[in-house]
Every structure is written in C-alpha cells, then in structure tokens.
Tab-separated table of N, CA and C in Angstrom:
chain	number	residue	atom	x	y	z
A	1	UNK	N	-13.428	9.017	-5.996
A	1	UNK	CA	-12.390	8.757	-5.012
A	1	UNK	C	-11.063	8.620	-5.745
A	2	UNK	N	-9.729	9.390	-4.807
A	2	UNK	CA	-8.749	9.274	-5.809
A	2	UNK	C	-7.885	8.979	-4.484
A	3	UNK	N	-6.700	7.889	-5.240
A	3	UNK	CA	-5.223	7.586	-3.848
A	3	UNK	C	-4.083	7.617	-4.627
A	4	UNK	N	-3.746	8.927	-3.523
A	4	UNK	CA	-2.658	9.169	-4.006
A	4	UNK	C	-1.103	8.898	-3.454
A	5	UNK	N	-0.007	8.020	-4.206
A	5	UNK	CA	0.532	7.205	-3.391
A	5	UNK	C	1.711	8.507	-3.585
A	6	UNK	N	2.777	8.310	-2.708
A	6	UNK	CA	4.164	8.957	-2.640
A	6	UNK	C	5.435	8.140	-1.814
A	7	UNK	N	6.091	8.754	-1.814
A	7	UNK	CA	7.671	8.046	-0.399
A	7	UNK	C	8.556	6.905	-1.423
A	8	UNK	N	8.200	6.842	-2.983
A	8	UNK	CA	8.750	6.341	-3.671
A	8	UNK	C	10.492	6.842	-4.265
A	9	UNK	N	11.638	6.037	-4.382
A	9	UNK	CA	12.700	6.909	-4.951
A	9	UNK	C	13.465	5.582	-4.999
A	10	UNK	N	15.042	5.723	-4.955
A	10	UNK	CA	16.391	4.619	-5.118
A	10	UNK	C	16.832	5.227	-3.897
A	11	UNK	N	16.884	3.707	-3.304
A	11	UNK	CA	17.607	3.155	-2.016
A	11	UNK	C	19.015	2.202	-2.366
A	12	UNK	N	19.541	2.414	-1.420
A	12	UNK	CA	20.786	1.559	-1.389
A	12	UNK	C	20.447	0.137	-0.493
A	13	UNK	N	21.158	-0.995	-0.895
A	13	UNK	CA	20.371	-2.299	-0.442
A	13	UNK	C	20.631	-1.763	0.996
A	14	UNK	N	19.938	-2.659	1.408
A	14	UNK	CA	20.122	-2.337	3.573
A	14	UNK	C	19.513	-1.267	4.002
A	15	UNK	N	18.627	0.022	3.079
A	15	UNK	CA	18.291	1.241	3.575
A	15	UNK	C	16.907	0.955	3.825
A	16	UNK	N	16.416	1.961	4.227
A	16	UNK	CA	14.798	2.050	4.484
A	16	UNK	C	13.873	3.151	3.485
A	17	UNK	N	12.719	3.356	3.553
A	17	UNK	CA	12.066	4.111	2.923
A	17	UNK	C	10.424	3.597	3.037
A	18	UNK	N	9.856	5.165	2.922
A	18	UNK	CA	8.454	5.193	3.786
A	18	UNK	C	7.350	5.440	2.594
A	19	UNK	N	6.588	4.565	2.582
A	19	UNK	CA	5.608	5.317	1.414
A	19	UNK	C	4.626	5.573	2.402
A	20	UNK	N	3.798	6.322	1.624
A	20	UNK	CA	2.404	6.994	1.937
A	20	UNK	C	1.684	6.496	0.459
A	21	UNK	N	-0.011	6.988	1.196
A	21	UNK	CA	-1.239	6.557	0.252
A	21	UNK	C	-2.070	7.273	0.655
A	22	UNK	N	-2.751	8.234	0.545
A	22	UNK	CA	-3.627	8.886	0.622
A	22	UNK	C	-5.138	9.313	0.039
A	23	UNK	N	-6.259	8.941	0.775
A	23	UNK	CA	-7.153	8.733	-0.245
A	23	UNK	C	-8.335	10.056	-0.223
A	24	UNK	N	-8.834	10.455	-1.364
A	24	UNK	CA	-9.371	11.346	-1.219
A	24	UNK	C	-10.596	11.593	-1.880
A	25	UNK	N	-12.225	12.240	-1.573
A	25	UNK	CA	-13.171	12.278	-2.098
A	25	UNK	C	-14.677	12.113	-1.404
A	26	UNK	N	-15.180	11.116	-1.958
A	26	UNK	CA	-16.628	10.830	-1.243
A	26	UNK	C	-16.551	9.803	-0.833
A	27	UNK	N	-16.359	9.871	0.718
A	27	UNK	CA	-15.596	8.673	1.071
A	27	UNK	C	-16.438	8.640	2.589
A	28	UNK	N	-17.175	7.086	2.360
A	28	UNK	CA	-17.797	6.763	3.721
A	28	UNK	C	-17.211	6.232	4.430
A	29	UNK	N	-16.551	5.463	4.484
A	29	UNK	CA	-15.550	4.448	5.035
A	29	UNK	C	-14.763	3.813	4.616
A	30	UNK	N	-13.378	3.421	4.965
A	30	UNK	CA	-12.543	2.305	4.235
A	30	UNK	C	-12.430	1.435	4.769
A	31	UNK	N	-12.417	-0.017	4.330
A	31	UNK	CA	-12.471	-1.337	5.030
A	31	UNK	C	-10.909	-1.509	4.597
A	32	UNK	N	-10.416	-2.855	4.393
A	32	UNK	CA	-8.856	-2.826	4.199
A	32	UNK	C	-8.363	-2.284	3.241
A	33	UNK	N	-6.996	-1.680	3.708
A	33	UNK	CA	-6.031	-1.254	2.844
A	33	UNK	C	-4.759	-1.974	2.642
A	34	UNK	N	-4.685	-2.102	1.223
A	34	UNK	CA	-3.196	-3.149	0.874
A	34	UNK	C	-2.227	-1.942	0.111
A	35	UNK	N	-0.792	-3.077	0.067
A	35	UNK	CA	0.141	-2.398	-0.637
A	35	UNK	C	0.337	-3.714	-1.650
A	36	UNK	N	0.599	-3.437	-2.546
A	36	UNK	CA	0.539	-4.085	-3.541
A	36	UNK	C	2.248	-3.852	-4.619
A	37	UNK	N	2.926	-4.725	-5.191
A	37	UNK	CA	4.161	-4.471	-5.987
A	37	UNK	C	4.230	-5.427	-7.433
A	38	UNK	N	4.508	-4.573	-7.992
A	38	UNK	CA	4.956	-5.301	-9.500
A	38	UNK	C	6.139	-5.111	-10.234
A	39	UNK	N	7.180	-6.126	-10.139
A	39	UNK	CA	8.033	-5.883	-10.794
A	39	UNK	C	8.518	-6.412	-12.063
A	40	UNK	N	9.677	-5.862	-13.335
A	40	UNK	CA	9.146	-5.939	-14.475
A	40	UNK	C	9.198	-7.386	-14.501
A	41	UNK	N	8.136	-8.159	-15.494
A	41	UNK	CA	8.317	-8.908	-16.012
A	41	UNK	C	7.504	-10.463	-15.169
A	42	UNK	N	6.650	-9.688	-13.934
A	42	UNK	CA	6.264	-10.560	-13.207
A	42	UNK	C	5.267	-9.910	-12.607
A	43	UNK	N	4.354	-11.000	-11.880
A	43	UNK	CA	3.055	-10.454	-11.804
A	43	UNK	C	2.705	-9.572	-10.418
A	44	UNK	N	1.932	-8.772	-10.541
A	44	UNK	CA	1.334	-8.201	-9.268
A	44	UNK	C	1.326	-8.935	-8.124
A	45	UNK	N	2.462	-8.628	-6.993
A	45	UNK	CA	1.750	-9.423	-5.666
A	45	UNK	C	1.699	-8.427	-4.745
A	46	UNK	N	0.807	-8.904	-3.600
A	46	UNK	CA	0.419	-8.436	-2.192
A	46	UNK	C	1.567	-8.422	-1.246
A	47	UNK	N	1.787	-7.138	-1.005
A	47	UNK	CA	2.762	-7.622	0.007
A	47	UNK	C	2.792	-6.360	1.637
A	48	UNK	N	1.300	-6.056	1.938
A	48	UNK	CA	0.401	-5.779	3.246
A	48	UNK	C	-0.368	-5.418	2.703
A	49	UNK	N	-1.707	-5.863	4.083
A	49	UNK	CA	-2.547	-5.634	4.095
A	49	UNK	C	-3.025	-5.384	5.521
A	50	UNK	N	-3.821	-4.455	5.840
A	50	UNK	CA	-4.592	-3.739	6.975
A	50	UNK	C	-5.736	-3.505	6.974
A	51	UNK	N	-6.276	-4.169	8.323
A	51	UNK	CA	-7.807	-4.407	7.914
A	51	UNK	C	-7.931	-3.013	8.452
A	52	UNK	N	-9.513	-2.279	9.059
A	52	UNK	CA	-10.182	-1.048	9.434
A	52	UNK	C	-9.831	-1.137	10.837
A	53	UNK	N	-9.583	-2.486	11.106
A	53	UNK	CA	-9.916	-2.689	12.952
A	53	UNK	C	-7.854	-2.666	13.130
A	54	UNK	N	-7.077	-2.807	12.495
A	54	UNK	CA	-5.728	-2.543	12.653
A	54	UNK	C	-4.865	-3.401	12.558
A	55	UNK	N	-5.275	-4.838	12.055
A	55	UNK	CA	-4.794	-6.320	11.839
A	55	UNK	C	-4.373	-6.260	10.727
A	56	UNK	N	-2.752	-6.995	10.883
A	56	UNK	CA	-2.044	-6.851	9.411
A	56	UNK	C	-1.528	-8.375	8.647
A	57	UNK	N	-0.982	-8.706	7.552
A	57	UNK	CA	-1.146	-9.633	7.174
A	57	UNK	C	-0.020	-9.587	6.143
A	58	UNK	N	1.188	-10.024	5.775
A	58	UNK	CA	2.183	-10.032	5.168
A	58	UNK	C	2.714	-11.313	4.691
A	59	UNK	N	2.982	-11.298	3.421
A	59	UNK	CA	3.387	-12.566	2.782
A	59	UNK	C	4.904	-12.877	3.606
A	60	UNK	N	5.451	-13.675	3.604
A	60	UNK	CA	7.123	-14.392	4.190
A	60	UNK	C	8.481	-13.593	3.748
A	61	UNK	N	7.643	-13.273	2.008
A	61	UNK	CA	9.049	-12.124	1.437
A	61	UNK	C	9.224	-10.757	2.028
A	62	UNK	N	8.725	-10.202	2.765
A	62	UNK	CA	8.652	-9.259	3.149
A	62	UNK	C	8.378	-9.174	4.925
A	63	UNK	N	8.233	-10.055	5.721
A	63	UNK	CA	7.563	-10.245	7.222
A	63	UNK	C	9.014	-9.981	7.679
A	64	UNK	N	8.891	-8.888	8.829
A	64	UNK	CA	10.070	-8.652	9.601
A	64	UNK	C	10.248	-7.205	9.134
A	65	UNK	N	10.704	-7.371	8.113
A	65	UNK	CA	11.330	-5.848	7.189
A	65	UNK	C	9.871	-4.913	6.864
A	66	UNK	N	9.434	-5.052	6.580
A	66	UNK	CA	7.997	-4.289	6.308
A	66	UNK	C	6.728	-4.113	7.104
A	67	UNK	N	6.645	-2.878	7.735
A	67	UNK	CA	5.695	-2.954	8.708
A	67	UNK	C	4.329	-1.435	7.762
A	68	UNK	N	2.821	-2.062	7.737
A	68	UNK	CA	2.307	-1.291	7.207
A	68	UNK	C	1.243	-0.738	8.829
A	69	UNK	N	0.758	0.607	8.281
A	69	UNK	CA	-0.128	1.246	9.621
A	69	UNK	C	-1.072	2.061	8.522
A	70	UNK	N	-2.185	2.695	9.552
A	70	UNK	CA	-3.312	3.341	8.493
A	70	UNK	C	-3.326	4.514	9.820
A	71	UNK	N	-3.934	5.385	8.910
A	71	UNK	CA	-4.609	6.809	10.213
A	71	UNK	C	-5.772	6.727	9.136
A	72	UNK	N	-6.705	6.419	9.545
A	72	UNK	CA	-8.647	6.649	9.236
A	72	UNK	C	-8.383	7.710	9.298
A	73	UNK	N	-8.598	8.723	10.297
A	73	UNK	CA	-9.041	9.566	10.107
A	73	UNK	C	-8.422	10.769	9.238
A	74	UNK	N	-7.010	10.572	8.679
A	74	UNK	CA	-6.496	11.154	7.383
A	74	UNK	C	-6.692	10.189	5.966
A	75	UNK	N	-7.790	9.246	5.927
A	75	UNK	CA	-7.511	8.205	5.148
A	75	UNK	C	-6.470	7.911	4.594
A	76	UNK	N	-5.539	7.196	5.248
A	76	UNK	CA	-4.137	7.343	4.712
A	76	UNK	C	-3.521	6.052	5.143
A	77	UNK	N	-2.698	5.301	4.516
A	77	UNK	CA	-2.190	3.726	4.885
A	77	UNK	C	-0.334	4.615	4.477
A	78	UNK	N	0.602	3.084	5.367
A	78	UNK	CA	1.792	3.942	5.270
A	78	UNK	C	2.372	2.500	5.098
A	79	UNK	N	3.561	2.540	4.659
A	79	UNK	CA	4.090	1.207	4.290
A	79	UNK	C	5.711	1.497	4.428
A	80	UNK	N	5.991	1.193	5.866
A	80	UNK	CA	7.328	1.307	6.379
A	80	UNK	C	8.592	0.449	5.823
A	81	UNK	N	9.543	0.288	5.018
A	81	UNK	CA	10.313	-0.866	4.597
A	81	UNK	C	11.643	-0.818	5.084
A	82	UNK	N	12.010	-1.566	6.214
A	82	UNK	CA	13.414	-1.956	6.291
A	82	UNK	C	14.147	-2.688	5.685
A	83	UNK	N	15.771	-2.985	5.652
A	83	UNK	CA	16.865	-3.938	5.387
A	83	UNK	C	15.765	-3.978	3.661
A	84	UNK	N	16.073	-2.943	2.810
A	84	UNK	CA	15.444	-3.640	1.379
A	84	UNK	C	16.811	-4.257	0.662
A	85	UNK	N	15.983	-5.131	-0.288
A	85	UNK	CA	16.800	-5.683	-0.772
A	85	UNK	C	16.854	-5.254	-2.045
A	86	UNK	N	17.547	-6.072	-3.361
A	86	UNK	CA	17.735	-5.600	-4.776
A	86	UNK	C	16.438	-6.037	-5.192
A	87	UNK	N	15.732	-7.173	-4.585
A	87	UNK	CA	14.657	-8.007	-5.210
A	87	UNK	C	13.042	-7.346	-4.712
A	88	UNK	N	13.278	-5.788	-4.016
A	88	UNK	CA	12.421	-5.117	-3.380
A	88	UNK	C	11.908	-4.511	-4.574
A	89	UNK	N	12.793	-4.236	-5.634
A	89	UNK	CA	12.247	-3.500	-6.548
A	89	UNK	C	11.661	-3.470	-7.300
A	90	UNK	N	10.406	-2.801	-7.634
A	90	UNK	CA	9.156	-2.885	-8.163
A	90	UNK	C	8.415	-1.386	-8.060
A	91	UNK	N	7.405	-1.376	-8.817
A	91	UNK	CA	6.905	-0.476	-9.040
A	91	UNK	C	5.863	-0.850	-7.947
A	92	UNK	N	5.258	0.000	-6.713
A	92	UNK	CA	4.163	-0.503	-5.280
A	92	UNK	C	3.127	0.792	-5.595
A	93	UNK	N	2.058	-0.365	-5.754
A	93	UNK	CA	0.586	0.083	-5.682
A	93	UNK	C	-0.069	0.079	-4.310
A	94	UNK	N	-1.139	1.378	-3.736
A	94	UNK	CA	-1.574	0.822	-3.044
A	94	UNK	C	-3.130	0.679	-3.261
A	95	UNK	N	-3.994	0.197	-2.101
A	95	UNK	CA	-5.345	-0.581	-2.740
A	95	UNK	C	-6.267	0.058	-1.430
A	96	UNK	N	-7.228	0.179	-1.742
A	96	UNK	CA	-8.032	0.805	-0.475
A	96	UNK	C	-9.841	0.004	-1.080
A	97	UNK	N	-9.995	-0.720	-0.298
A	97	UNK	CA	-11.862	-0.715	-0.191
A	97	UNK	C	-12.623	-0.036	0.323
A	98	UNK	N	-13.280	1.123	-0.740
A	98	UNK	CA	-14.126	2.211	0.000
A	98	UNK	C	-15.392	1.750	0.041
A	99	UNK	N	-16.120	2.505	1.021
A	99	UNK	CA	-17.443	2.577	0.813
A	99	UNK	C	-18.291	3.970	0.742
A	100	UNK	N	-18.565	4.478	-0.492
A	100	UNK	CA	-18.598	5.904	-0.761
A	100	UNK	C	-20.094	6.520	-0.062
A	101	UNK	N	-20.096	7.804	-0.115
A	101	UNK	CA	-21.536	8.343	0.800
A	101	UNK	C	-22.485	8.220	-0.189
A	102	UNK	N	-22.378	7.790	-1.177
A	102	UNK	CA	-24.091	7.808	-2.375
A	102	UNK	C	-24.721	6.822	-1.133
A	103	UNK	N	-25.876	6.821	-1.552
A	103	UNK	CA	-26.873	5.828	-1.292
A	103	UNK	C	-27.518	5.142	-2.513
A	104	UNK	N	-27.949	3.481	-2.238
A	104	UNK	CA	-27.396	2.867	-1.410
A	104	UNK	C	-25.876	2.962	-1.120
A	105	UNK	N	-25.087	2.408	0.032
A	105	UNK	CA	-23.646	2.314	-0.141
A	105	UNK	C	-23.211	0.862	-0.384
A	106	UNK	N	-22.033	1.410	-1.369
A	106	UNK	CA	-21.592	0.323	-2.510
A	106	UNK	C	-20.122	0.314	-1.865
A	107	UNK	N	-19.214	-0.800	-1.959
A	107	UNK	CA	-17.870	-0.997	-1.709
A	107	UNK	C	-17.036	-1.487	-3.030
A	108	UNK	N	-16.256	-0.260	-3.335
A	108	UNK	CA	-15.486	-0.034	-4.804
A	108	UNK	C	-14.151	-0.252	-4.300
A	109	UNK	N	-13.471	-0.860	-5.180
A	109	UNK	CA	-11.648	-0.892	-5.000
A	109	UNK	C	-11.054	-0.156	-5.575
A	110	UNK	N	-10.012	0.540	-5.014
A	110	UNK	CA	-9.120	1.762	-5.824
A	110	UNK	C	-8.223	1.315	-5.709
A	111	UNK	N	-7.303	2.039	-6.840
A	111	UNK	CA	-5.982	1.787	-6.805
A	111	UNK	C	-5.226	3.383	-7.183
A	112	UNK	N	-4.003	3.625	-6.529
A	112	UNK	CA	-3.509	4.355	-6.441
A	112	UNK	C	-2.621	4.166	-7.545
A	113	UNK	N	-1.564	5.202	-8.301
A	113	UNK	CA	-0.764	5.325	-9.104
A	113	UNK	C	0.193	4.778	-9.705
A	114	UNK	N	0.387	4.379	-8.287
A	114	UNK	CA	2.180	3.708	-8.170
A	114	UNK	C	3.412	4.046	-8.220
A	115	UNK	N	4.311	3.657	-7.095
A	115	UNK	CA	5.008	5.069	-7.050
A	115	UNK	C	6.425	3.452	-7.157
A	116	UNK	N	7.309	4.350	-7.731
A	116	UNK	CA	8.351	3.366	-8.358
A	116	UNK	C	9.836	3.102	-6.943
A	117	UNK	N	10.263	1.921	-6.282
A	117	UNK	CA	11.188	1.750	-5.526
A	117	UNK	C	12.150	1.778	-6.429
A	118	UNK	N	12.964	1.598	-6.254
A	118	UNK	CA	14.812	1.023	-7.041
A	118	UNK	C	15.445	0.740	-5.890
A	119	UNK	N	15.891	-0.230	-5.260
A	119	UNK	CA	17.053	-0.791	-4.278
A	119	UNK	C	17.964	-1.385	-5.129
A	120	UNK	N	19.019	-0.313	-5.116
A	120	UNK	CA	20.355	-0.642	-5.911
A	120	UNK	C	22.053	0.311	-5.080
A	121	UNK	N	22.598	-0.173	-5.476
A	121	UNK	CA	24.113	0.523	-5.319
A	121	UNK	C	24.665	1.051	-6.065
C-alpha cells in the first residue's frame, strides 16, 4: 500500500490551500484517516482526523480554519485549510489505517510522503 500526498506549495498568510492523499494498492478497507504536521524543530502533531463512518476531530489550533473530508471509494482524504497562518507551516503528513485483502486481515498504518506548506509574504 502506498499514499500519495499532494496540494502542497507557499501561501500568503490569510490564503487557502487544498491537499489531497491518495491511497493505493491491496487495499480492503480504510478505517480512519489523519493529517498529520511537523514543523522544524518540533514534534509531529495531529491536526484531523476522519473516521470511515465521516466523524471528524480537530485539535483548537486549527478548528474553524481546517475542514478535512474522505471519498472511500477513491481512497482518498482531503484536507481543506482556510485563513492560514505563518505558524501553519510545516511539512503535513497524511495517515490512513488499512486493512489489506491478504488473509487473515491485518490493520497496518501508512504514512504518506509529506508534502511541504510555507504560509509567508
């Protein structure tokens, strides 16, 4: 299984920008999908998550401005960001829990590439 993230680039503070995640392979099902950010010098945090059933879950730094959605049936999670700020910037991972077609079925965590923001002027 491979996810492949994109919609990454430099924004101007106050702009918007759309990532995508796309997952691809031997793929039985996905249970939640997160977006995940790291910026330098500080640690990995969560900042959405979407369960299979369509329930989302966002830390305070980001609630309002950031709205995430999934299409199953393109396995694909999307991570909408309004009003960003300078402190948006980070390098955003995203995270998918598969459950692949081998038998038995096993539930593995992926992580996608990471595709780099910059909110600057």
């Amino acid at each position: 299984v491979q996810l492949q993230a994109s919609g990454g680039g430099l924004v101007q503070p106050g702009g918007s920008l759309r990532l995508s995640c796309a997952a691809s392979g031997s793929i039985f099902s996905i249970n939640d999908m997160g977006w995940y950010r790291q910026a330098p010098g500080k640690q990995r945090e969560l900042v959405a998550v979407i369960t299979r059933g369509g329930s989302t879950n966002y830390p305070d730094s980001v609630k309002g401005r950031f709205t995430t959605s999934r299409d199953n049936a393109k396995n694909t999670v999307y991570l909408q960001m309004k009003s960003l700020k300078p402190e948006d910037t980070a390098v955003y991972y995203c995270n998918m829990e598969v459950v692949g077609t081998a038998i038995p079925r096993v539930l593995y965590s992926y992580w996608g590439q990471g595709t780099l923001v910059t909110v600057s002027s």
